[in-house]
mmCIF file of C-alpha atoms and ligand atoms in Angstrom:
data_model
loop_
_atom_site.group_PDB
_atom_site.id
_atom_site.type_symbol
_atom_site.label_atom_id
_atom_site.label_comp_id
_atom_site.label_asym_id
_atom_site.label_seq_id
_atom_site.Cartn_x
_atom_site.Cartn_y
_atom_site.Cartn_z
ATOM 1 C CA MET A 1 55.552 -125.428 93.787
ATOM 2 C CA PHE A 2 54.429 -128.745 92.416
ATOM 3 C CA CYS A 3 56.522 -131.213 90.544
ATOM 4 C CA ASP A 4 54.347 -131.072 87.426
ATOM 5 C CA GLU A 5 54.918 -127.333 87.155
ATOM 6 C CA ALA A 6 58.672 -127.815 87.362
ATOM 7 C CA LEU A 7 58.627 -130.791 84.990
ATOM 8 C CA ASP A 8 56.849 -128.662 82.384
ATOM 9 C CA THR A 9 59.885 -126.394 82.255
ATOM 10 C CA VAL A 10 62.811 -128.854 82.360
ATOM 11 C CA GLU A 11 62.911 -129.357 78.572
ATOM 12 C CA ALA A 12 63.010 -125.623 77.952
ATOM 13 C CA ILE A 13 65.680 -125.181 80.640
ATOM 14 C CA ALA A 14 67.759 -128.035 79.220
ATOM 15 C CA ALA A 15 67.467 -126.541 75.727
ATOM 16 C CA GLY A 16 68.620 -123.184 77.081
ATOM 17 C CA GLU A 17 65.401 -121.490 76.015
ATOM 18 C CA LEU A 18 64.466 -120.726 79.593
ATOM 19 C CA MET A 19 66.518 -119.730 82.631
ATOM 20 C CA ALA A 20 65.449 -121.467 85.823
ATOM 21 C CA ASP A 21 64.126 -118.643 87.960
ATOM 22 C CA GLY A 22 64.333 -118.631 91.775
ATOM 23 C CA ARG A 23 61.290 -120.764 92.530
ATOM 24 C CA VAL A 24 62.002 -123.407 89.893
ATOM 25 C CA ALA A 25 65.701 -123.433 90.678
ATOM 26 C CA ALA A 26 64.918 -123.955 94.360
ATOM 27 C CA HIS A 27 62.577 -126.816 93.556
ATOM 28 C CA LEU A 28 65.034 -128.475 91.182
ATOM 29 C CA ALA A 29 67.722 -128.221 93.872
ATOM 30 C CA SER A 30 65.470 -129.718 96.576
ATOM 31 C CA CYS A 31 63.508 -132.354 94.602
ATOM 32 C CA PRO A 32 65.671 -135.285 93.405
ATOM 33 C CA ASN A 33 62.914 -136.425 91.054
ATOM 34 C CA CYS A 34 62.836 -133.155 89.138
ATOM 35 C CA ALA A 35 66.632 -132.791 89.285
ATOM 36 C CA GLN A 36 66.918 -136.178 87.617
ATOM 37 C CA ALA A 37 64.335 -135.187 85.023
ATOM 38 C CA LEU A 38 66.338 -132.059 84.226
ATOM 39 C CA GLU A 39 69.537 -134.095 84.002
ATOM 40 C CA SER A 40 67.999 -136.585 81.537
ATOM 41 C CA ALA A 41 66.536 -133.718 79.538
ATOM 42 C CA ARG A 42 70.028 -132.192 79.322
ATOM 43 C CA LYS A 43 71.475 -135.526 78.203
ATOM 44 C CA LEU A 44 68.833 -135.832 75.510
ATOM 45 C CA GLU A 45 69.531 -132.273 74.397
ATOM 46 C CA ARG A 46 73.264 -132.960 74.177
ATOM 47 C CA SER A 47 72.791 -136.148 72.160
ATOM 48 C CA LEU A 48 70.425 -134.300 69.822
ATOM 49 C CA ARG A 49 73.019 -131.584 69.305
ATOM 50 C CA GLN A 50 75.749 -134.141 68.599
ATOM 51 C CA ARG A 51 73.597 -135.973 66.075
ATOM 52 C CA PRO A 52 75.277 -135.602 62.688
ATOM 53 C CA VAL A 53 73.472 -133.294 60.324
ATOM 54 C CA PRO A 54 73.311 -134.941 56.892
ATOM 55 C CA ASN A 55 75.132 -132.929 54.266
ATOM 56 C CA PRO A 56 73.211 -132.074 51.113
ATOM 57 C CA PRO A 57 74.241 -134.262 48.184
ATOM 58 C CA ALA A 58 76.865 -132.944 45.803
ATOM 59 C CA GLN A 59 75.679 -130.329 43.307
ATOM 60 C CA PHE A 60 72.401 -130.088 45.182
ATOM 61 C CA THR A 61 71.806 -126.505 44.075
ATOM 62 C CA SER A 62 72.685 -126.997 40.422
ATOM 63 C CA ARG A 63 70.668 -130.214 40.211
ATOM 64 C CA THR A 64 67.667 -128.597 41.836
ATOM 65 C CA LEU A 65 67.872 -125.605 39.513
ATOM 66 C CA ALA A 66 68.204 -127.934 36.527
ATOM 67 C CA ARG A 67 65.066 -129.773 37.580
ATOM 68 C CA VAL A 68 63.201 -126.513 38.043
ATOM 69 C CA ARG A 69 64.376 -125.365 34.619
ATOM 70 C CA ARG A 70 63.287 -128.635 33.020
ATOM 71 C CA ALA A 71 59.873 -128.442 34.649
ATOM 72 C CA ARG A 72 59.486 -124.847 33.484
ATOM 73 C CA TRP A 73 60.579 -125.818 29.961
ATOM 74 C CA ARG A 74 58.008 -128.616 29.916
ATOM 75 C CA SER A 75 55.225 -126.266 30.922
ATOM 76 C CA ASP A 76 56.430 -123.833 28.225
ATOM 77 C CA GLN A 77 56.295 -126.635 25.679
ATOM 78 C CA PHE A 78 52.798 -127.492 26.851
ATOM 79 C CA LEU A 79 51.700 -123.865 26.437
ATOM 80 C CA ASP A 80 53.354 -123.797 23.019
ATOM 81 C CA VAL A 81 51.477 -126.891 21.859
ATOM 82 C CA GLY A 82 48.205 -125.523 23.196
ATOM 83 C CA PHE A 83 48.793 -122.218 21.455
ATOM 84 C CA ASN A 84 49.634 -123.884 18.146
ATOM 85 C CA VAL A 85 46.548 -126.080 18.377
ATOM 86 C CA ALA A 86 44.413 -122.999 19.038
ATOM 87 C CA ILE A 87 45.947 -121.166 16.077
ATOM 88 C CA GLY A 88 45.463 -124.229 13.895
ATOM 89 C CA LEU A 89 41.805 -124.439 14.863
ATOM 90 C CA ILE A 90 41.316 -120.735 14.101
ATOM 91 C CA VAL A 91 43.012 -121.045 10.715
ATOM 92 C CA VAL A 92 41.031 -124.176 9.837
ATOM 93 C CA SER A 93 37.745 -122.559 10.866
ATOM 94 C CA VAL A 94 38.580 -119.433 8.851
ATOM 95 C CA MET A 95 39.413 -121.526 5.812
ATOM 96 C CA ALA A 96 36.291 -123.633 6.251
ATOM 97 C CA GLY A 97 34.202 -120.486 6.650
ATOM 98 C CA VAL A 98 35.672 -118.907 3.512
ATOM 99 C CA TRP A 99 35.166 -122.134 1.587
ATOM 100 C CA MET A 100 31.525 -122.349 2.702
ATOM 101 C CA LEU A 101 30.956 -118.698 1.831
ATOM 102 C CA LEU A 102 32.464 -119.180 -1.604
ATOM 103 C CA HIS A 103 30.194 -122.130 -2.238
ATOM 104 C CA ARG A 104 27.068 -120.484 -0.883
ATOM 105 C CA THR A 105 27.504 -117.268 -2.835
ATOM 106 C CA GLY A 106 28.522 -119.151 -5.965
ATOM 107 C CA ILE A 107 31.852 -117.343 -6.388
ATOM 108 C CA VAL A 108 33.537 -120.649 -7.120
ATOM 109 C CA SER A 109 31.271 -121.379 -10.054
ATOM 110 C CA VAL A 110 31.643 -117.781 -11.198
ATOM 111 C CA SER A 111 35.426 -117.969 -11.167
ATOM 112 C CA GLY A 112 35.102 -121.287 -12.970
ATOM 113 C CA ASP A 113 33.999 -119.482 -16.083
ATOM 114 C CA ALA A 114 35.868 -116.254 -15.470
ATOM 115 C CA VAL A 115 35.832 -115.419 -19.122
ATOM 116 C CA ASN A 116 32.063 -115.357 -19.052
ATOM 117 C CA VAL A 117 32.119 -113.085 -15.972
ATOM 118 C CA PHE A 118 34.412 -110.552 -17.619
ATOM 119 C CA GLY A 119 32.339 -110.863 -20.730
ATOM 120 C CA SER A 120 28.973 -110.236 -19.110
ATOM 121 C CA GLY A 121 30.375 -107.460 -16.985
ATOM 122 C CA PHE A 122 31.586 -106.731 -13.505
ATOM 123 C CA VAL A 123 28.194 -105.616 -12.298
ATOM 124 C CA ALA A 124 26.791 -109.121 -12.031
ATOM 125 C CA LEU A 125 29.737 -110.234 -9.913
ATOM 126 C CA ALA A 126 29.460 -107.175 -7.687
ATOM 127 C CA ARG A 127 25.733 -107.879 -7.183
ATOM 128 C CA ARG A 128 26.506 -111.407 -6.115
ATOM 129 C CA VAL A 129 29.406 -110.458 -3.819
ATOM 130 C CA ALA A 130 27.846 -107.398 -2.179
ATOM 131 C CA PRO A 131 25.424 -109.223 0.196
ATOM 132 C CA ALA A 132 28.246 -111.375 1.490
ATOM 133 C CA LEU A 133 30.621 -108.467 2.150
ATOM 134 C CA PRO A 134 29.919 -108.255 5.907
ATOM 135 C CA LEU A 135 30.658 -111.966 6.186
ATOM 136 C CA TYR A 136 33.895 -111.520 4.275
ATOM 137 C CA ALA A 137 34.807 -108.625 6.523
ATOM 138 C CA GLY A 138 34.139 -110.787 9.566
ATOM 139 C CA ALA A 139 36.265 -113.606 8.213
ATOM 140 C CA ALA A 140 39.056 -111.163 7.361
ATOM 141 C CA ALA A 141 38.894 -109.673 10.855
ATOM 142 C CA LEU A 142 39.127 -113.150 12.362
ATOM 143 C CA LEU A 143 42.110 -113.937 10.184
ATOM 144 C CA VAL A 144 43.815 -110.668 11.039
ATOM 145 C CA SER A 145 43.267 -111.217 14.767
ATOM 146 C CA ALA A 146 44.677 -114.730 14.467
ATOM 147 C CA LEU A 147 47.742 -113.400 12.653
ATOM 148 C CA ALA A 148 48.146 -110.653 15.251
ATOM 149 C CA LEU A 149 47.960 -113.248 18.025
ATOM 150 C CA TRP A 150 50.538 -115.330 16.201
ATOM 151 C CA TRP A 151 52.841 -112.360 15.761
ATOM 152 C CA TRP A 152 52.470 -111.445 19.435
ATOM 153 C CA ALA A 153 53.351 -114.976 20.585
ATOM 154 C CA GLU A 154 56.313 -115.264 18.220
ATOM 155 C CA ARG A 155 57.666 -111.952 19.404
ATOM 156 C CA ASP A 156 57.239 -113.136 23.001
ATOM 157 C CA THR A 157 59.076 -116.420 22.527
ATOM 158 C CA ALA A 158 61.874 -114.709 20.605
ATOM 159 C CA LEU A 159 62.865 -112.812 23.741
HETATM 160 ZN ZN1 LIG B 1 59.819 -132.048 91.979
#
C-alpha cells in the first residue's frame, strides 16, 4: 500500500462517504503522514459543515414569483403588440386592395353618378363588376380570415 493510494481516499473518508477498509485503515494507523492528512481533512470537513448557510432573503419566493409573473406579462404584451401590428397590416392591405380595385374597375366613378347608373340600367354595372368578382372574393376571404384571427385572439385573451 502506497501513501498516494491512501491519500486519494482521505477526503472521502473524512467526509464519511467512504469507510476505511482493512488495508487503508492499517496504513492510516501505521503511517503518521497519512494519519495527519486524514486528521486535517477531517478538520476541513468539520469547518465546512460549521460554515453558516446564508438564509434566503425575506419573501424570496413571492418576490421571485412576482418577477417571473412580470417577465411573463411583458412577453404577453410583446405578443399582443405584434399581433395588433399584424392585424393592422392585414386591415390596411385589405383596404388598400379594395381601394385599388375600386379605382381600377371604375366603380368609384360609377357610384359618383349613381343616378346615371340606375338610369342606364343595372346591366352595365354588372358587366363592369363581373370580371373583378374573383378579386373581390379574394379580398373578402382575406378580410374574413383576419376577423376570424382577431376573434380567436380576443377569445384567447379573455380567458
Ligand atoms: Zn502513508
